[in-house]
Amino acid sequence: MGKSWLRVYIIKRLIYAVIIALGILTITFVLVRVGPSSPADKYLANLAAKGQDIAQVTAAIEARYGLDKPIWQQYIDYIGNLLRGNLGWSFSTSMPVIDLIKTHWIYSFQLILLSSIFAAVLGILIGIYSAVKQYTKTDYVFTFLSFIGVSIPSFWLGVMLILVFSVKLGIFKSYYDTALPLFSLENLKALVLPVMTLGTGMLAGYVRYTRSSMLDNLRKGFITTARAKGLPERTVIGKHAFRNALLPLVTIIMFDLGSIVFGGAYLTEIVFGIPGLGQVSFNAIFAHDYPVVMSITLIGTFMVLFINMATDIAYTYLDPRIRYD
Amino acid sequence: MTKRTRIPGKEISKPVYINTRLVNYYWQRTSRNKLAVFGLVFILFLILLALIGPSFTADPTLVDFDEKNMPPVGFTNIKSAYHIDTNEFTTTEIRGTGKHPLGTDGKGRDMLSMLVSGAMVSLQVGLIATGIALIIGTILGVLSAYAGGWVDNILMRFTDIMMTFPFFLLLVLIVFIFGPSLAFIVLAIGLTGWTGTARLVRSEALSLRTREFVTAAKALGATDKRVIFHHLIPNVMSLIIVIATMSIPGVILAEAALSFIGLGDPTVPSWGIILEAGQHSLDTAWWIAVEPGIMLFLTVLAFNFLGDGLRDAFDPRSSV
Amino acid sequence: MDNNVLKVNNLKTYFYTRHGTARAVNGIDFEVKHGECLCLVGESGCGKTVTALSILRLVESPPGKIVDGEVLYNNLDLTKCRIKRLRQIRGKDIAMVFQEAQSALNPVLTISDQIIEQIMLHLPLNKKEAHSRACGLLEEMGIPSVERVMNVYPHQLSGGMKQRALIAMGLSCNPQILIADEPTTAVDVTIKAQILDIFRDLKRKRQMSLLFITHDLAVVSEIGDRAVVLYGGKDVETAPVSEIIDNPKHPYTVGLIGCIPDISQTTGRLASIPGTIPSPLELPPGCPFHPRCSRVMDICRHQEPSYISISHTHKVSCFLYQ
């Protein structure tokens, strides 16, 4: 069978992504323009406090930002700069924003990756178990715990973990040690509490999604067929039910990434002082370092855009029922 | 042919809040879920606390450094003091007293009073921001479904764009740009949180649009406005109630998280702001961080329980 | 030695629901002889499918439970034997073909995955041998371009093709007994005829026993050797098919036969049995059919009729014959 519809679909999906990207850039541009203060204002106040000539500095900064140009020119420059990977200059750290991000993204990445693995593996296993044992005591306990898990504010959980495990018990450090090499056991130990903080909510969510998706599929006719074949229960559940439950699960997990996980990682980094992008953005807020806050929001958004697109395209390979025309 | 025939679906085209038979039915289904009932009771308790609590508790802004870091009743804390006259450094054990049943913070403010006034903040944020988001989402969703064509296309692409933004990161950016006032935070959450509602309402309205009672209303000469406001919106009400209950916790948490990272309104004592202050004094006064967190957690849990119960109750396929 | 391959004695399967206990199967007896086609007949809701599922202990539990009775296969009680032993029998000695091929096939596995899986589970064949065996079976089912069909997913096949693939799967380990649960209900008339042909061929060529579940008496008359009529979770009449058709005894069977539309008669209303089948939650006392029976007597209302033989091969459970 020809796969030409697939190529057409991928091209369509790319065009759609470009439209969404333009929308994102436009909205952020408008936000900045209608905002009450110009990006330079707060920084100017700082400089003025140091006794510099305000008018001169204002002109210099406005020129740098292109604020003296007509608005459409500013819009085109804004998009053009971003396309060239020029995210602007960070006042507070005196380096290009892109360099700042290059040195710090790995900390966010390791936190999110480890938390996702922890949450997905455990969440899916517990979810399957809960579904198979539906209406038993164990199922009720897991369902109840998953309610608690999704309801615990992650940043508060982080503070509580520090209170119990570092302040009271002294097992873990309360602060992330940036001197540790990335691929070391010490680093892994330093990440235990942060991963629990970010991972608990994700874990509880995955338990609930997996359970309901598995329950949906365990009631289907092909499960009875599989049992009637004489297959052991392990195969019936692992192969026949789970493979069907997995696809909707992946969609939700991917959706969660943007709506919950990125925000959670931001807060977790602040609680534990992990120098990831969330922490960088947090510091930039206090330094009124405009381009940094903006860039980090944009990076998160474009990550979501990319992940959504990748998931959609991967789906056409993973789910034999899908055919886009 | 003078016999009047009952229009199919007329019964349910009455809004849920007027149709007592339906309300009774849904209440029966919801009340079978014990956790949902617990959620409802806790929410009612919280509303009562926020409304009449402040007249029974002390002034939450009252600073008293002599009574700082008092532990809750039943707990003890070590208080260290330096006496200038004797040049001595003494430590005394202090016990929680009935005057401050939940203890005091680092400035000697009463925790109970602060938590009670924080309840009002969280409820206001939760209800108003969710209300704004629901109104925007419902209007856009119904409009999109009803208008179809290019209107639908543009509205849905706009929704896609808004959905791509990670909710919290967008919120941080907006509050950072426009400054942290509570009114603005509420508005920002409302203006960014409508996307899910718009999509769900759109798909529900799409399926309703072709149902007989809408066709019948149109055949009788109802205007578009009338069809939308008298037929479509009342029928998506049950869906909206569920969405509302399910999205309030996220909104309350968003405000608390903003406060926690210093983007909260500094003039309003919200739970997030108390919590933020508390995390820096974990070794001297743990309860300052623990107590507002427990309130946040219980509130979110209550709304989640209720939302889950309502969703099952409104879902005709579920066998509650 | 009798030549029964399967014997079901006083089988009772109940479902414990929120609304009460549903007595879906409430004491059914029958036996399947070697090489015969036994039909279980009845309206929907009379317990046919639950009976079939109960034989291989496939009833979802909870809420369902086999509360009484036995299912004897070679003197092994399938309702009580170890689950490991039962799994060796499922799909190998006793295979099932389900009603709706659409939902009975796993949508994310190819046809070959699903057939080969079963063959390799029960037979000492390697993947290649299993593959060629599967191809042979599909060919036997009259499926054209077998290699293509092997590698597609269920949704890419038509309803008739799916049903054939499902039958091929059932036959893949050469079972002694094939249980077919309404295999012709979800397909249209021409396909139905073809599928019935397949079953008739099977019976002749393979000498296997068929337990055929249907609500359609026309189908029964075409392929059945004997029939068991079910009503309200009980068997009410058992006889050779010709007897059932020409000389029905139980008023319910009489009614069912009367419902078959006669294509040569173009006028007049279709006959029907008044009333509806009782809910398994509230089976009436006495004979379950008495509220609808045109020849109801006083005794029917509070006493259950027992099974009596009116001839060597014909049994009926009705007070009219006692």
PDB file of C-alpha atoms in Angstrom, chain B residues 130-142 156 159 163 190 193-204 236 239-241 243-244 247:
ATOM      1  CA  THR B 130     -13.040  29.887  36.805  1.00  0.00           C
ATOM      2  CA  GLY B 131     -16.190  31.893  36.137  1.00  0.00           C
ATOM      3  CA  ILE B 132     -14.385  34.125  33.661  1.00  0.00           C
ATOM      4  CA  ALA B 133     -12.764  31.145  31.969  1.00  0.00           C
ATOM      5  CA  LEU B 134     -16.091  29.311  31.729  1.00  0.00           C
ATOM      6  CA  ILE B 135     -17.945  32.276  30.267  1.00  0.00           C
ATOM      7  CA  ILE B 136     -15.283  32.839  27.621  1.00  0.00           C
ATOM      8  CA  GLY B 137     -14.954  29.127  26.915  1.00  0.00           C
ATOM      9  CA  THR B 138     -18.702  28.534  26.665  1.00  0.00           C
ATOM     10  CA  ILE B 139     -19.337  31.495  24.412  1.00  0.00           C
ATOM     11  CA  LEU B 140     -16.457  30.641  22.096  1.00  0.00           C
ATOM     12  CA  GLY B 141     -17.348  26.946  22.110  1.00  0.00           C
ATOM     13  CA  VAL B 142     -21.030  27.452  21.315  1.00  0.00           C
ATOM     14  CA  MET B 156     -10.319  26.684  17.043  1.00  0.00           C
ATOM     15  CA  THR B 159      -7.701  27.824  20.925  1.00  0.00           C
ATOM     16  CA  MET B 163      -3.406  25.503  24.444  1.00  0.00           C
ATOM     17  CA  GLY B 190      -9.481  33.555  33.579  1.00  0.00           C
ATOM     18  CA  GLY B 193      -7.757  29.070  31.279  1.00  0.00           C
ATOM     19  CA  TRP B 194     -10.738  28.854  28.920  1.00  0.00           C
ATOM     20  CA  THR B 195      -9.308  26.626  26.203  1.00  0.00           C
ATOM     21  CA  GLY B 196     -10.352  23.231  27.544  1.00  0.00           C
ATOM     22  CA  THR B 197     -13.889  24.474  28.165  1.00  0.00           C
ATOM     23  CA  ALA B 198     -14.141  25.909  24.659  1.00  0.00           C
ATOM     24  CA  ARG B 199     -13.194  22.586  23.102  1.00  0.00           C
ATOM     25  CA  LEU B 200     -15.454  20.441  25.244  1.00  0.00           C
ATOM     26  CA  VAL B 201     -18.417  22.788  24.883  1.00  0.00           C
ATOM     27  CA  ARG B 202     -17.877  22.963  21.139  1.00  0.00           C
ATOM     28  CA  SER B 203     -17.996  19.216  20.689  1.00  0.00           C
ATOM     29  CA  GLU B 204     -21.004  18.898  22.981  1.00  0.00           C
ATOM     30  CA  VAL B 236     -24.367  22.129  27.984  1.00  0.00           C
ATOM     31  CA  LEU B 239     -21.022  19.631  31.255  1.00  0.00           C
ATOM     32  CA  ILE B 240     -20.093  23.136  32.396  1.00  0.00           C
ATOM     33  CA  ILE B 241     -20.816  22.331  36.044  1.00  0.00           C
ATOM     34  CA  ILE B 243     -15.736  21.409  34.082  1.00  0.00           C
ATOM     35  CA  ALA B 244     -16.100  24.170  36.658  1.00  0.00           C
ATOM     36  CA  SER B 247     -10.914  23.340  37.016  1.00  0.00           C
TER      37      SER B 247
END
